[in-house]
Amino acid sequence: EPVNIYEHLSFDGDRQILTLNYDQNTIILHLSNFDFKSPNNYNYYYSFSNDGPWIYNGNSREISLTRLSPRHHTLYVKCQDRLTGEDMPVYALDIHITPPWYLSWWAYICYLLIAAAIVYLLYGQWKLYLKRRNLIRDARMEQNRRDQIYEEKMLFLTNLVHELNTPLTLVYGPCERILNHTNTDNFVRK
């Protein structure tokens, strides 16, 4: 939409600054020079660097700038008389494209806070994971210790039974023979 450049123009000392929003990053500037009698006798050049390279625009007095990134640009414009070859003074225009809200400094602070919260939550989850893993490991170790104690008790009881069983068997065999003997009196049987 056509707008007057002076609505968006501000001054910083002798510098003119054109401030536009990020969604106004495609602009067409209409140039004019001080020769109002024959304005078509001039070739126009523009550049984003004072040292060049200069972009030849012919005798067209329109400069189309599309998709300017959100930052500070300096546009340099000069015109050259086609009859005499004389260059007119270079005109500089500072163009400042404001960043969108998601590229502003407070958005970066929000991103940083969100990233810090995510790191904090991940750290908390990691600590919780380690705590659970240690509890499971401790429970397994406790179960292994109980199983080992149970095995030792069983081995002890098995050995005890074996130790008691052997002498009892040794005693039981002769006693049975004595009891089966027919000439044994009641005192011996008792």
Coordinates of N, CA and C in Angstrom, one line a residue:
E1 N 0.8 -1.2 0.0 CA 0.0 0.0 0.0 C 0.9 1.2 0.0
P2 N 0.6 2.2 -0.8 CA 1.4 3.4 -0.8 C 1.3 4.2 0.5
V3 N 2.4 4.6 1.1 CA 2.5 5.4 2.3 C 3.5 6.4 2.1
N4 N 3.4 7.5 2.8 CA 4.4 8.6 2.8 C 5.6 8.1 3.7
I5 N 6.7 8.2 3.1 CA 8.0 7.8 3.8 C 8.2 8.5 5.1
Y6 N 7.7 9.8 5.1 CA 7.9 10.6 6.3 C 7.1 10.2 7.5
E7 N 6.1 9.3 7.3 CA 5.4 8.7 8.4 C 6.2 7.7 9.2
H8 N 7.2 7.1 8.6 CA 8.1 6.1 9.2 C 9.5 6.6 9.4
L9 N 9.8 7.8 9.1 CA 11.1 8.4 9.1 C 11.4 9.1 10.4
S10 N 12.6 8.8 11.0 CA 13.0 9.5 12.1 C 14.4 10.0 11.9
F11 N 14.9 10.9 12.7 CA 16.2 11.5 12.5 C 17.1 11.2 13.7
D12 N 18.3 10.8 13.4 CA 19.3 10.7 14.5 C 20.5 11.6 14.1
G13 N 20.5 12.8 14.5 CA 21.5 13.7 14.1 C 21.2 14.1 12.7
D14 N 22.2 13.9 11.8 CA 22.0 14.2 10.4 C 21.6 12.9 9.6
R15 N 21.5 11.8 10.3 CA 21.1 10.5 9.6 C 19.6 10.4 9.6
Q16 N 19.0 9.9 8.6 CA 17.6 9.6 8.5 C 17.4 8.1 8.6
I17 N 16.5 7.7 9.5 CA 16.3 6.3 9.7 C 14.8 6.0 9.4
L18 N 14.7 5.0 8.5 CA 13.3 4.5 8.1 C 13.1 3.3 8.9
T19 N 12.1 3.3 9.8 CA 11.8 2.2 10.7 C 10.5 1.5 10.2
L20 N 10.7 0.2 9.9 CA 9.5 -0.5 9.4 C 9.3 -1.8 10.2
N21 N 8.1 -2.3 10.3 CA 7.9 -3.6 10.9 C 8.4 -4.7 10.1
Y22 N 8.5 -5.9 10.7 CA 9.0 -7.1 10.0 C 8.1 -7.5 8.8
D23 N 6.8 -7.2 8.9 CA 5.9 -7.5 7.8 C 5.9 -6.5 6.7
Q24 N 6.6 -5.4 6.9 CA 6.8 -4.4 5.9 C 8.2 -4.5 5.2
N25 N 8.7 -5.7 5.0 CA 10.0 -5.9 4.5 C 10.1 -5.9 3.0
T26 N 9.1 -5.7 2.3 CA 9.1 -5.5 0.9 C 8.6 -4.1 0.6
I27 N 9.6 -3.3 0.1 CA 9.2 -1.9 -0.2 C 9.7 -1.4 -1.6
I28 N 9.0 -0.4 -2.1 CA 9.4 0.2 -3.4 C 9.6 1.7 -3.1
L29 N 10.8 2.1 -3.3 CA 11.1 3.6 -3.1 C 11.1 4.3 -4.4
H30 N 10.4 5.4 -4.5 CA 10.3 6.3 -5.7 C 11.4 7.4 -5.5
L31 N 12.3 7.5 -6.4 CA 13.4 8.5 -6.3 C 13.0 9.7 -7.1
S32 N 13.6 10.8 -6.6 CA 13.5 12.1 -7.4 C 14.9 12.8 -7.3
N33 N 15.1 13.6 -8.3 CA 16.3 14.5 -8.2 C 16.0 15.9 -8.4
F34 N 16.9 16.8 -8.3 CA 16.6 18.2 -8.3 C 16.5 18.8 -9.7
D35 N 16.6 18.0 -10.7 CA 16.4 18.4 -12.1 C 14.9 18.1 -12.5
F36 N 14.1 19.1 -12.3 CA 12.7 18.8 -12.5 C 12.3 19.0 -14.0
K37 N 13.2 19.6 -14.8 CA 12.9 19.8 -16.2 C 13.1 18.5 -17.0
S38 N 14.1 17.8 -16.8 CA 14.4 16.6 -17.5 C 14.9 15.5 -16.6
P39 N 13.9 14.9 -15.8 CA 14.3 13.9 -14.8 C 14.7 12.6 -15.5
N40 N 14.3 12.4 -16.7 CA 14.7 11.1 -17.4 C 16.1 11.1 -18.0
N41 N 16.8 12.2 -17.8 CA 18.2 12.2 -18.3 C 19.2 11.6 -17.3
Y42 N 18.7 10.9 -16.3 CA 19.6 10.4 -15.3 C 19.5 8.9 -15.2
N43 N 20.6 8.3 -14.9 CA 20.7 6.8 -14.6 C 20.8 6.7 -13.1
Y44 N 20.2 5.8 -12.5 CA 20.1 5.6 -11.0 C 20.9 4.3 -10.7
Y45 N 21.6 4.4 -9.5 CA 22.4 3.3 -9.0 C 22.0 3.2 -7.5
Y46 N 22.0 2.0 -7.0 CA 21.9 1.8 -5.6 C 22.8 0.7 -5.1
S47 N 23.0 0.7 -3.8 CA 23.9 -0.4 -3.2 C 23.6 -0.4 -1.7
F48 N 24.0 -1.5 -1.1 CA 23.9 -1.6 0.4 C 25.3 -1.4 1.0
S49 N 26.2 -1.0 0.2 CA 27.6 -0.7 0.7 C 28.1 0.5 0.0
N50 N 28.7 1.5 0.7 CA 29.1 2.7 0.1 C 30.2 2.4 -0.9
D51 N 31.0 1.4 -0.7 CA 32.1 1.0 -1.6 C 31.6 0.2 -2.8
G52 N 30.4 -0.1 -2.9 CA 29.9 -0.9 -4.0 C 29.7 -2.3 -3.7
P53 N 29.3 -3.2 -4.5 CA 29.0 -2.9 -5.9 C 27.7 -2.2 -6.1
W54 N 27.7 -1.3 -7.1 CA 26.5 -0.5 -7.4 C 25.6 -1.3 -8.3
I55 N 24.3 -1.3 -8.0 CA 23.4 -2.0 -8.9 C 22.8 -0.9 -9.8
Y56 N 22.9 -1.2 -11.1 CA 22.4 -0.3 -12.1 C 20.9 -0.4 -12.3
N57 N 20.2 0.7 -12.1 CA 18.7 0.7 -12.2 C 18.2 1.4 -13.4
G58 N 19.1 1.8 -14.3 CA 18.7 2.5 -15.6 C 18.1 3.8 -15.2
N59 N 17.2 4.2 -16.1 CA 16.5 5.5 -15.8 C 15.2 5.4 -15.0
S60 N 15.0 4.2 -14.5 CA 13.9 3.9 -13.6 C 14.1 4.5 -12.3
R61 N 13.1 5.3 -11.8 CA 13.2 6.0 -10.5 C 12.6 5.2 -9.4
E62 N 12.4 3.9 -9.6 CA 11.8 3.0 -8.6 C 12.9 2.0 -8.2
I63 N 13.0 1.8 -6.9 CA 13.9 0.8 -6.4 C 13.0 -0.2 -5.6
S64 N 13.0 -1.5 -6.0 CA 12.2 -2.5 -5.3 C 13.2 -3.3 -4.4
L65 N 12.9 -3.3 -3.1 CA 13.6 -4.0 -2.1 C 12.7 -5.1 -1.5
T66 N 13.0 -6.3 -1.7 CA 12.1 -7.4 -1.3 C 12.8 -8.2 -0.2
R67 N 11.9 -8.6 0.7 CA 12.3 -9.6 1.8 C 13.6 -9.1 2.5
L68 N 13.6 -7.9 3.0 CA 14.7 -7.4 3.8 C 14.6 -8.1 5.2
S69 N 15.8 -8.6 5.6 CA 15.9 -9.3 6.9 C 15.7 -8.3 8.0
P70 N 15.2 -8.8 9.1 CA 14.9 -7.9 10.3 C 16.3 -7.5 10.9
R71 N 16.8 -6.4 10.5 CA 18.1 -5.9 11.1 C 18.2 -4.5 10.5
H72 N 19.4 -3.9 10.7 CA 19.7 -2.6 10.2 C 20.4 -2.6 8.8
H73 N 19.8 -1.9 7.9 CA 20.4 -1.8 6.5 C 20.7 -0.3 6.2
T74 N 21.7 -0.1 5.4 CA 21.9 1.2 4.9 C 21.9 1.2 3.4
L75 N 20.9 1.9 2.8 CA 20.8 2.0 1.4 C 21.5 3.2 0.8
Y76 N 22.4 3.1 -0.1 CA 23.0 4.2 -0.8 C 22.5 4.3 -2.2
V77 N 22.2 5.5 -2.6 CA 21.6 5.8 -3.9 C 22.4 7.0 -4.5
K78 N 22.7 6.8 -5.8 CA 23.3 7.9 -6.5 C 22.7 7.9 -7.9
C79 N 22.8 9.1 -8.6 CA 22.3 9.2 -9.9 C 23.4 9.9 -10.8
Q80 N 23.4 9.6 -12.0 CA 24.4 10.0 -13.0 C 23.7 10.7 -14.2
D81 N 24.2 11.9 -14.5 CA 23.6 12.6 -15.6 C 24.1 11.9 -16.9
R82 N 23.2 11.4 -17.7 CA 23.6 10.7 -18.9 C 24.2 11.6 -20.0
L83 N 23.9 12.8 -20.0 CA 24.5 13.7 -21.0 C 25.9 14.1 -20.6
T84 N 26.2 14.5 -19.4 CA 27.5 14.9 -19.0 C 28.3 13.9 -18.3
G85 N 27.7 12.8 -17.8 CA 28.4 11.7 -17.1 C 28.8 12.1 -15.7
E86 N 28.2 13.2 -15.2 CA 28.5 13.7 -13.9 C 27.7 13.0 -12.8
D87 N 28.4 12.5 -11.8 CA 27.7 11.8 -10.7 C 27.2 12.8 -9.7
M88 N 26.0 12.6 -9.2 CA 25.4 13.5 -8.2 C 25.9 12.9 -6.8
P89 N 25.8 13.7 -5.8 CA 26.2 13.1 -4.5 C 25.4 11.9 -4.0
V90 N 26.1 11.1 -3.3 CA 25.4 9.8 -2.8 C 24.5 10.2 -1.6
Y91 N 23.3 9.6 -1.7 CA 22.3 9.8 -0.6 C 22.3 8.5 0.2
A92 N 22.3 8.5 1.5 CA 22.3 7.3 2.3 C 21.0 7.4 3.1
L93 N 20.3 6.2 3.2 CA 19.1 6.1 4.0 C 19.3 4.8 4.8
D94 N 19.2 5.0 6.1 CA 19.2 3.9 7.1 C 17.8 3.3 7.2
I95 N 17.7 2.0 6.9 CA 16.5 1.3 7.0 C 16.6 0.3 8.1
H96 N 15.7 0.4 9.1 CA 15.7 -0.5 10.2 C 14.4 -1.3 10.2
I97 N 14.5 -2.6 10.0 CA 13.4 -3.6 10.0 C 13.4 -4.2 11.4
T98 N 12.3 -3.9 12.1 CA 12.2 -4.5 13.5 C 11.9 -6.0 13.4
P99 N 12.5 -6.7 14.3 CA 12.2 -8.2 14.3 C 10.8 -8.5 14.7
P100 N 10.3 -9.7 14.3 CA 9.0 -10.1 14.8 C 9.1 -10.5 16.3
W101 N 8.0 -10.6 16.9 CA 7.9 -10.9 18.3 C 8.8 -12.1 18.8
Y102 N 8.8 -13.1 17.9 CA 9.5 -14.3 18.3 C 11.0 -14.2 18.1
L103 N 11.5 -13.1 17.6 CA 12.9 -12.8 17.5 C 13.4 -11.7 18.4
S104 N 12.5 -11.2 19.2 CA 12.9 -10.0 20.1 C 13.6 -10.5 21.3
W105 N 14.2 -9.6 22.0 CA 15.1 -9.9 23.2 C 14.3 -10.6 24.3
W106 N 13.0 -10.1 24.5 CA 12.2 -10.8 25.6 C 11.8 -12.2 25.2
A107 N 11.6 -12.4 23.9 CA 11.3 -13.8 23.4 C 12.5 -14.7 23.7
Y108 N 13.7 -14.2 23.4 CA 14.9 -15.0 23.7 C 15.0 -15.3 25.2
I109 N 14.6 -14.3 26.0 CA 14.6 -14.6 27.5 C 13.6 -15.7 27.8
C110 N 12.4 -15.6 27.2 CA 11.4 -16.7 27.4 C 12.0 -18.0 26.9
Y111 N 12.6 -18.1 25.8 CA 13.2 -19.3 25.3 C 14.2 -19.8 26.2
L112 N 15.0 -18.9 26.8 CA 16.1 -19.4 27.7 C 15.4 -19.9 29.0
L113 N 14.4 -19.3 29.5 CA 13.7 -19.8 30.7 C 13.0 -21.1 30.4
I114 N 12.4 -21.3 29.2 CA 11.8 -22.6 28.9 C 12.9 -23.6 28.8
A115 N 14.0 -23.3 28.2 CA 15.1 -24.3 28.0 C 15.6 -24.7 29.4
A116 N 15.8 -23.7 30.3 CA 16.2 -23.9 31.7 C 15.2 -24.8 32.4
A117 N 13.9 -24.6 32.2 CA 12.9 -25.4 32.9 C 13.0 -26.8 32.4
I118 N 13.2 -27.0 31.1 CA 13.3 -28.3 30.5 C 14.5 -29.1 31.0
V119 N 15.6 -28.3 31.1 CA 16.9 -29.0 31.6 C 16.6 -29.3 33.1
Y120 N 16.0 -28.5 33.9 CA 15.7 -28.8 35.3 C 14.8 -30.0 35.4
L121 N 13.7 -30.1 34.6 CA 12.9 -31.2 34.6 C 13.6 -32.5 34.2
L122 N 14.4 -32.4 33.2 CA 15.2 -33.6 32.7 C 16.1 -34.0 33.8
Y123 N 16.8 -33.0 34.5 CA 17.7 -33.4 35.6 C 16.9 -34.1 36.7
G124 N 15.7 -33.5 37.0 CA 14.9 -34.1 38.1 C 14.5 -35.6 37.7
Q125 N 14.1 -35.8 36.5 CA 13.7 -37.1 36.0 C 15.0 -38.0 36.1
W126 N 16.1 -37.5 35.7 CA 17.3 -38.3 35.8 C 17.7 -38.7 37.2
K127 N 17.5 -37.8 38.1 CA 17.7 -38.1 39.5 C 16.7 -39.1 40.0
L128 N 15.5 -39.0 39.6 CA 14.4 -39.9 40.0 C 14.7 -41.3 39.4
Y129 N 15.2 -41.3 38.2 CA 15.6 -42.6 37.5 C 16.7 -43.3 38.3
L130 N 17.7 -42.5 38.7 CA 18.9 -43.0 39.4 C 18.4 -43.6 40.8
K131 N 17.5 -42.8 41.4 CA 17.0 -43.2 42.8 C 16.2 -44.6 42.6
R132 N 15.4 -44.7 41.6 CA 14.6 -45.9 41.4 C 15.6 -47.1 41.1
R133 N 16.6 -46.8 40.2 CA 17.5 -47.8 39.9 C 18.3 -48.3 41.1
N134 N 18.7 -47.4 42.0 CA 19.4 -47.8 43.2 C 18.5 -48.5 44.2
L135 N 17.2 -48.1 44.2 CA 16.3 -48.9 45.1 C 16.1 -50.3 44.6
I136 N 15.9 -50.4 43.3 CA 15.8 -51.8 42.7 C 17.0 -52.6 42.9
R137 N 18.2 -52.0 42.7 CA 19.5 -52.7 43.0 C 19.6 -53.1 44.4
D138 N 19.2 -52.2 45.3 CA 19.3 -52.5 46.8 C 18.3 -53.6 47.1
A139 N 17.1 -53.6 46.5 CA 16.1 -54.7 46.7 C 16.6 -56.0 46.2
R140 N 17.2 -56.0 45.0 CA 17.8 -57.2 44.5 C 18.9 -57.8 45.4
M141 N 19.8 -56.8 45.9 CA 20.9 -57.3 46.8 C 20.3 -57.8 48.1
E142 N 19.2 -57.2 48.6 CA 18.6 -57.7 49.8 C 18.0 -59.1 49.6
Q143 N 17.3 -59.2 48.4 CA 16.7 -60.5 48.1 C 17.8 -61.6 47.9
N144 N 18.9 -61.2 47.3 CA 20.0 -62.2 47.1 C 20.6 -62.5 48.5
R145 N 20.7 -61.5 49.4 CA 21.2 -61.8 50.7 C 20.3 -62.8 51.5
R146 N 19.0 -62.5 51.4 CA 18.0 -63.4 52.0 C 18.1 -64.8 51.4
D147 N 18.2 -64.9 50.1 CA 18.3 -66.2 49.4 C 19.6 -66.9 49.9
Q148 N 20.7 -66.2 50.0 CA 21.9 -66.8 50.5 C 21.8 -67.3 51.9
I149 N 21.2 -66.5 52.8 CA 21.0 -66.9 54.2 C 20.1 -68.2 54.2
Y150 N 19.0 -68.2 53.4 CA 18.2 -69.3 53.3 C 19.0 -70.6 52.9
E151 N 19.8 -70.4 51.9 CA 20.6 -71.5 51.4 C 21.6 -72.0 52.4
E152 N 22.2 -71.1 53.2 CA 23.1 -71.4 54.2 C 22.4 -72.2 55.4
K153 N 21.1 -71.8 55.7 CA 20.3 -72.5 56.7 C 20.0 -73.9 56.2
M154 N 19.6 -74.0 54.9 CA 19.3 -75.3 54.4 C 20.5 -76.2 54.4
L155 N 21.6 -75.7 54.0 CA 22.8 -76.4 54.0 C 23.2 -76.9 55.4
F156 N 23.1 -75.9 56.4 CA 23.4 -76.3 57.8 C 22.4 -77.4 58.3
L157 N 21.1 -77.2 58.0 CA 20.2 -78.2 58.4 C 20.4 -79.6 57.7
T158 N 20.8 -79.5 56.5 CA 21.1 -80.8 55.7 C 22.3 -81.4 56.4
N159 N 23.3 -80.7 56.6 CA 24.5 -81.2 57.3 C 24.2 -81.7 58.7
L160 N 23.4 -81.0 59.4 CA 23.0 -81.4 60.8 C 22.3 -82.7 60.7
V161 N 21.3 -82.8 59.8 CA 20.5 -84.1 59.7 C 21.4 -85.2 59.3
H162 N 22.4 -84.9 58.4 CA 23.3 -85.9 57.9 C 24.2 -86.4 59.1
E163 N 24.7 -85.4 59.9 CA 25.5 -85.8 61.0 C 24.8 -86.6 62.1
L164 N 23.5 -86.2 62.2 CA 22.7 -87.0 63.2 C 22.2 -88.3 62.7
N165 N 21.9 -88.3 61.4 CA 21.4 -89.5 60.8 C 22.4 -90.7 60.8
T166 N 23.7 -90.3 60.5 CA 24.7 -91.4 60.4 C 24.9 -92.1 61.8
P167 N 25.1 -91.4 62.9 CA 25.2 -92.2 64.2 C 23.9 -92.9 64.5
L168 N 22.7 -92.3 64.3 CA 21.5 -93.0 64.6 C 21.3 -94.3 63.8
T169 N 21.8 -94.2 62.5 CA 21.7 -95.4 61.7 C 22.7 -96.5 62.2
L170 N 23.8 -96.0 62.7 CA 24.8 -97.0 63.2 C 24.2 -97.6 64.5
V171 N 23.5 -96.9 65.3 CA 22.9 -97.4 66.5 C 21.7 -98.2 66.2
Y172 N 20.9 -97.8 65.3 CA 19.6 -98.5 64.9 C 19.9 -99.9 64.4
G173 N 20.9 -100.1 63.6 CA 21.2 -101.4 63.1 C 21.4 -102.5 64.1
P174 N 22.4 -102.3 65.1 CA 22.6 -103.3 66.1 C 21.4 -103.5 67.0
C175 N 20.7 -102.4 67.3 CA 19.6 -102.5 68.2 C 18.5 -103.4 67.6
E176 N 18.3 -103.3 66.4 CA 17.3 -104.1 65.7 C 17.7 -105.5 65.7
R177 N 19.0 -105.8 65.5 CA 19.4 -107.2 65.6 C 19.2 -107.8 67.0
I178 N 19.5 -107.0 68.0 CA 19.3 -107.4 69.4 C 17.9 -107.8 69.6
L179 N 17.0 -106.9 69.1 CA 15.6 -107.1 69.4 C 15.1 -108.3 68.6
N180 N 15.6 -108.6 67.5 CA 15.2 -109.7 66.7 C 15.8 -111.0 67.2
H181 N 16.7 -111.0 68.0 CA 17.4 -112.2 68.6 C 16.4 -112.8 69.6
T182 N 16.2 -114.1 69.5 CA 15.2 -114.8 70.3 C 15.6 -115.1 71.8
N183 N 16.9 -115.2 72.1 CA 17.3 -115.5 73.4 C 17.6 -114.3 74.3
T184 N 17.0 -113.2 73.9 CA 17.3 -111.9 74.6 C 16.2 -111.8 75.7
D185 N 16.6 -111.4 76.9 CA 15.7 -111.3 78.0 C 15.0 -109.9 78.0
N186 N 14.0 -109.7 78.8 CA 13.3 -108.5 78.9 C 14.1 -107.3 79.3
F187 N 15.0 -107.5 80.2 CA 15.9 -106.4 80.6 C 16.7 -105.8 79.4
V188 N 17.2 -106.6 78.6 CA 18.0 -106.2 77.4 C 17.1 -105.6 76.4
R189 N 15.9 -106.2 76.2 CA 15.0 -105.6 75.3 C 14.5 -104.2 75.7
K190 N 14.3 -104.0 77.0 CA 14.0 -102.7 77.5 C 15.1 -101.7 77.3

